[in-house]
Coordinates of C-alpha atoms and ligand atoms in Angstrom, one line a residue:
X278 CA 18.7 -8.5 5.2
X279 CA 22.5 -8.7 4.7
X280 CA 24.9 -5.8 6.6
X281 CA 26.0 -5.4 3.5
X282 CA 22.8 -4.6 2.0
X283 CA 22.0 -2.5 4.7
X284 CA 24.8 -0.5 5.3
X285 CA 24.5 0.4 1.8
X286 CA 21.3 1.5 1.8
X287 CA 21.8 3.5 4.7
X288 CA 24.9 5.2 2.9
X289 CA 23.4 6.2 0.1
X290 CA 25.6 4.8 -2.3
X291 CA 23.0 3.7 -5.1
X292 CA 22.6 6.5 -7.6
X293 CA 18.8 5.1 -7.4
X294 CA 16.3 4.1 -5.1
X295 CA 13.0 3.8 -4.7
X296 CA 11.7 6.8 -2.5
X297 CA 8.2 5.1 -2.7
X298 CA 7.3 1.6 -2.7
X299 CA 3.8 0.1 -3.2
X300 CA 2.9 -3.4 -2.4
X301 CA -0.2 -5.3 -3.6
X302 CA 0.2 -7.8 -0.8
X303 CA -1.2 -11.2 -2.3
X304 CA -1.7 -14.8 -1.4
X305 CA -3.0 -14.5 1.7
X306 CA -5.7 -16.9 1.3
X307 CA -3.7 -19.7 -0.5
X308 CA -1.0 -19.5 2.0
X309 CA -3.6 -20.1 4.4
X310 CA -5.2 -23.1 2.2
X311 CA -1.6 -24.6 1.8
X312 CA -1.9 -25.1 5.4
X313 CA -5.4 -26.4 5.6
X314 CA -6.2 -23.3 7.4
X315 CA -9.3 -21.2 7.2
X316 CA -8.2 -18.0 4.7
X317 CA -8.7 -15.3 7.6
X318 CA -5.1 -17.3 9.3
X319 CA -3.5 -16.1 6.4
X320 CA -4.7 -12.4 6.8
X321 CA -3.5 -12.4 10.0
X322 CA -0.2 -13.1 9.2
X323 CA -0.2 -11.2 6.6
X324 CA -0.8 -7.8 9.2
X325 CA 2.0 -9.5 11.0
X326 CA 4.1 -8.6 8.2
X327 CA 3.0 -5.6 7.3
X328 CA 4.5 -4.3 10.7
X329 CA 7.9 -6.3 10.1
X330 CA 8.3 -4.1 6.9
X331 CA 6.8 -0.8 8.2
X332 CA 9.6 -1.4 10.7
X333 CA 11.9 -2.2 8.1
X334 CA 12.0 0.4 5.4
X335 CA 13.3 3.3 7.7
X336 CA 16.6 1.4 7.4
X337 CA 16.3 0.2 3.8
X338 CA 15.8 3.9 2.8
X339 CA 12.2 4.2 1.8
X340 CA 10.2 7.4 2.8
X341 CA 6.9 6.6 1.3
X342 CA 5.2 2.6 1.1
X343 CA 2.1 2.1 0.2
X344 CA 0.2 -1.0 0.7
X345 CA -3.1 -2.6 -0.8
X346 CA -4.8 -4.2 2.2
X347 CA -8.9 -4.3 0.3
X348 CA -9.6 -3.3 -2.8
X349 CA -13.3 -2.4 -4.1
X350 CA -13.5 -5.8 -5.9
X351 CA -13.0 -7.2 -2.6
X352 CA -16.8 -7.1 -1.2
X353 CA -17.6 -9.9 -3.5
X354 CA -16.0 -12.2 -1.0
X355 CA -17.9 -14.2 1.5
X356 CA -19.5 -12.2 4.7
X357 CA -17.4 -13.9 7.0
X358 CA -14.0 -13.2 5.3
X359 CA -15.2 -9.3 4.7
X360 CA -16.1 -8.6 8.1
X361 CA -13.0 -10.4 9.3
X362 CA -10.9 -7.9 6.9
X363 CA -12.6 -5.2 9.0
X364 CA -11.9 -6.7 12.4
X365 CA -8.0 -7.0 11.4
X366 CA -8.1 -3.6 9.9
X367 CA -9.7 -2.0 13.0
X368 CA -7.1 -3.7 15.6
X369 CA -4.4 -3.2 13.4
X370 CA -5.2 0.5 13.7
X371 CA -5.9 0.4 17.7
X372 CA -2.8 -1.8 18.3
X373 CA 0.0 -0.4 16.8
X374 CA -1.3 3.8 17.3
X375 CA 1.2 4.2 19.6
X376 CA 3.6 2.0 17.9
X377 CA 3.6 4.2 14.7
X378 CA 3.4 7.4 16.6
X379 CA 6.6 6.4 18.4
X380 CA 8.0 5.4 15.4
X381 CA 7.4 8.5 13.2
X382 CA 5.8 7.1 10.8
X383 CA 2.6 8.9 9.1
X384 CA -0.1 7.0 8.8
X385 CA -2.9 7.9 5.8
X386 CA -5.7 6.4 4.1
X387 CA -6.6 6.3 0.8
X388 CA -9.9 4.6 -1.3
X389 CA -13.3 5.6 -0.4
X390 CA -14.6 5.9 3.1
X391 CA -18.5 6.1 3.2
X392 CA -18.9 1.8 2.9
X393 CA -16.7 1.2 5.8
X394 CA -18.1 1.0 9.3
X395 CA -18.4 4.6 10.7
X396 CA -16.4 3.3 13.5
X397 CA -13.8 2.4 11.7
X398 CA -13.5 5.3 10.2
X399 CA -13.8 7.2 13.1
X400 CA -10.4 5.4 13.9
X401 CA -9.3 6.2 10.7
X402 CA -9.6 9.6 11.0
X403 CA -8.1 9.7 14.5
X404 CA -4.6 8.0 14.3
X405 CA -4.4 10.4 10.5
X406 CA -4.6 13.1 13.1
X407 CA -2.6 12.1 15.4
X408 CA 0.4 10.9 13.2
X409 CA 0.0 14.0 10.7
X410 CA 3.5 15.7 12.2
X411 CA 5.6 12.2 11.5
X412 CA 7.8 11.8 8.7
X413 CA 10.0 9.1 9.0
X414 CA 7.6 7.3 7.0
X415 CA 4.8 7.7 5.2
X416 CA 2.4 4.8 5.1
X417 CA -0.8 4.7 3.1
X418 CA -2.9 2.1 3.4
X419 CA -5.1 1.7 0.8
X420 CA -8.9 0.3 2.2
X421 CA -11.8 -0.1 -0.2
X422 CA -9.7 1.6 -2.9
X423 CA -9.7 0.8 -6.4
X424 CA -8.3 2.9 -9.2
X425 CA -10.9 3.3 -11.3
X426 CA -13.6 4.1 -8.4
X427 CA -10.7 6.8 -7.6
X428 CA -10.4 8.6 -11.1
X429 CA -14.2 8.6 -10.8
X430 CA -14.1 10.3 -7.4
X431 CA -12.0 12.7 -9.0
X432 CA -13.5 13.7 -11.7
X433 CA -16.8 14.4 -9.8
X434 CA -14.5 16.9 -7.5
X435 CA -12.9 18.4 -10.4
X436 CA -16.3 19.0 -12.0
X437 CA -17.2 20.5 -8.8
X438 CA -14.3 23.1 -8.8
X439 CA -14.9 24.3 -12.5
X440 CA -18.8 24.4 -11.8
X441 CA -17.6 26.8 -9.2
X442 CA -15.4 28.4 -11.6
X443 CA -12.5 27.5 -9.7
X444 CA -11.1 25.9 -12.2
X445 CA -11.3 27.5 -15.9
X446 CA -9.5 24.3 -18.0
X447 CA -8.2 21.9 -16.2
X448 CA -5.4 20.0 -17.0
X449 CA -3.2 17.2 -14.9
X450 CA -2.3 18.8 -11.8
X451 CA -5.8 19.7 -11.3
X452 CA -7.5 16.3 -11.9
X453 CA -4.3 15.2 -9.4
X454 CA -4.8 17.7 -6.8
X455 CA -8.1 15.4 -6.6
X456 CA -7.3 12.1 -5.9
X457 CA -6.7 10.3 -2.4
X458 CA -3.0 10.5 -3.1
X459 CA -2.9 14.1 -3.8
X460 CA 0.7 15.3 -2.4
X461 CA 1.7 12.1 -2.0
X462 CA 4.7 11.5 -4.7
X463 CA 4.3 8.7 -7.8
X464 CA 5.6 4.6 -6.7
X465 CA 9.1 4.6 -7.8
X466 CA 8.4 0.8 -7.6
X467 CA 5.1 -1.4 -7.9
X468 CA 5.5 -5.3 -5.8
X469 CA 2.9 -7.8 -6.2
X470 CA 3.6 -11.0 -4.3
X471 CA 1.8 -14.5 -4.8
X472 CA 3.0 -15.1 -8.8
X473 CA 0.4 -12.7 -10.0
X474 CA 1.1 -10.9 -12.5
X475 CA -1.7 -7.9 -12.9
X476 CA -2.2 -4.8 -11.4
X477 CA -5.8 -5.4 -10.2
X478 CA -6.7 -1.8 -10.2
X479 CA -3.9 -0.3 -7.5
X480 CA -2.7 3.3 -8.7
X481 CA -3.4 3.1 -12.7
X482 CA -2.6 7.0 -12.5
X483 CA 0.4 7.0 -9.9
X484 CA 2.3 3.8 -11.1
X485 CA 2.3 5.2 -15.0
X486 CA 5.9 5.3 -14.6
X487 CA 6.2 3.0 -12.0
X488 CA 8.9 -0.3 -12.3
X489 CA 7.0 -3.4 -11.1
X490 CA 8.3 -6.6 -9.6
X491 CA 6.8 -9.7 -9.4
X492 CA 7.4 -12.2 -6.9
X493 CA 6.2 -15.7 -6.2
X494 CA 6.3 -15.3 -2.8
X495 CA 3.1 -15.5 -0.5
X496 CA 2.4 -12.3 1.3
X497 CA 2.8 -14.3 4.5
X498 CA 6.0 -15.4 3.7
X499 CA 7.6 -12.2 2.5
X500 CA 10.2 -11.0 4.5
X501 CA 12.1 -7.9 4.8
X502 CA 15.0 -9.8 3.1
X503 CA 12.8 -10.3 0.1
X504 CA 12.0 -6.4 0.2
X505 CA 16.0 -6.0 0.3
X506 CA 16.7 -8.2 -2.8
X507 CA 14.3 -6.5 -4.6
X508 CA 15.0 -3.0 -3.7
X509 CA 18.8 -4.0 -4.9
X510 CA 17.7 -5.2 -8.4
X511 CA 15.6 -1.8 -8.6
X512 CA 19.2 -0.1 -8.5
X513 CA 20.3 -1.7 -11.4
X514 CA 17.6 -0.6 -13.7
X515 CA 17.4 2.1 -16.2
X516 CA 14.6 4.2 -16.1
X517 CA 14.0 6.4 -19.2
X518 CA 10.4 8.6 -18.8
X519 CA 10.1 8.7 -22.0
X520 CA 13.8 9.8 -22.6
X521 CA 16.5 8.3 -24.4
Ligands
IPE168 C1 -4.6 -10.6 -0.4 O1 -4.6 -12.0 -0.3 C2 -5.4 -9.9 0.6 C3 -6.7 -9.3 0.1 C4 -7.0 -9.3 -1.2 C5 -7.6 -8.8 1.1 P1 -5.8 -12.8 -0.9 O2 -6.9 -12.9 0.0 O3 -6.2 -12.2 -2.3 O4 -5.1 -14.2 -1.1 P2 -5.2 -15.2 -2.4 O5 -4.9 -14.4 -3.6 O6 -6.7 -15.7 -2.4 O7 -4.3 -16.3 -2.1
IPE169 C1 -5.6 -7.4 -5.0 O1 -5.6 -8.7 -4.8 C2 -6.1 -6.6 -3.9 C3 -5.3 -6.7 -2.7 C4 -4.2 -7.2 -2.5 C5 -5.9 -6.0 -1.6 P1 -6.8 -9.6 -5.3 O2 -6.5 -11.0 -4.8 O3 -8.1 -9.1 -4.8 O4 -6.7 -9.5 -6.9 P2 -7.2 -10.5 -8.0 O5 -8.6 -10.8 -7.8 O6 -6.3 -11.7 -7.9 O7 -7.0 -9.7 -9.3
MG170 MG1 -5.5 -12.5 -4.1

């Protein structure tokens, strides 16, 4: 990123920025392709860069990013490219524990647990644990999640709770209180990279009053300069909730 752009960030002086980004990290696979490479090259780099803007956003003045590594639609890939996912998931977690730790960042999970491999979720569970007092940042990863599969989660919960008589007529805060992302605050700003221009089922309930940005840019190839630009341009806009 420029110094300029940097320093400021740092100094606060935009009357607006994003506190929470989310990313729905695209184009692995064709960036991979491009190359004549099998598709699992490009989800490798893509981790690679997940870790350049983890370490980035600190300084560009985000407290809360998000990021759509699988998604619930994703099983319906091939065997081999699934249980690679997995594999770069799990050292992704083992190798950069003490990274993130060190770091302060908070790392969190969100999308449902019970179809990923008890081991990984034992890891899961441990480095949530064990990065639960860090706030420098607050990283969600978002593993077999889908929004849809979410608000269903939910609702079961919620019914749960008023069966109980918890709950005597629920209303917003109580179906939020129930999802993954309950405390977490709503994306100020929604990235897909790779040209697409959909939401493929990533926060339907947080990003209601997201902005979203849409770059061409392969997920491989985007840098924290690109997060930079974009965080700029998300100064200049007006947002109105509703409002006049
Ligand atoms: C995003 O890249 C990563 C996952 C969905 C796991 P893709 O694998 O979707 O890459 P493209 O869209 O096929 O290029
Ligand atoms: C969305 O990308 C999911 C992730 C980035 C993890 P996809 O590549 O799965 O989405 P579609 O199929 O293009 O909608
Ligand atoms: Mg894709």
């Amino acid at each position: 990123m420029s110094a300029d752009t940097a320093q400021r960030l740092r100094s606060g002086g935009d009357d607006q920025r994003p506190r929470h980004v989310a990313i729905i990290m695209d184009g692995n696979g064709r960036w991979a392709t491009d190359r004549g490479w099998p598709r699992l090259v490009g989800h490798r780099r893509g981790a690679e860069r997940v870790k350049q803007i983890v370490r980035a956003c600190p300084e560009l003045g985000v407290n809360w990013l998000t990021v759509y590594a699988f998604s619930t639609e994703n099983w319906k890939r091939s065997t081999e490219e699934v249980l690679g996912l997995m594999k770069i998931f799990r050292r992704y977690i083992e190798r950069e524990a003490e990274g993130l730790s060190a770091q302060g960042v908070r790392l969190r999970f969100i999308g449902g647990r019970e179809r990923l491999d008890p081991k990984l979720q034992e890891l899961m569970a441990l480095i949530e644990g064990r990065t639960a007092g860090n706030s420098l940042l607050n990283l969600t990863v978002a593993i077999n999640y889908g929004g849809r599969d979410e608000l269903a989660r939910a609702a079961a919960r919620l019914a749960q709770k008023v069966a109980r008589g918890e709950i005597a007529d629920p209303g917003q805060d109580d179906l939020e209180a129930c999802l993954d992302t309950a405390g977490h605050p709503d994306p100020d700003l929604v990235i897909r990279t790779s040209g697409e221009t959909r939401t493929s089922n990533f926060l339907p309930w947080q990003a209601a009053y997201a902005e979203y940005e849409f770059t061409p840019t392969l997920w491989p190839d985007f840098t924290p300069q690109h997060l930079a630009e974009i965080l700029d341009r998300f100064g200049l806009r007006e947002r109105r909730f509703g409002g006049v």
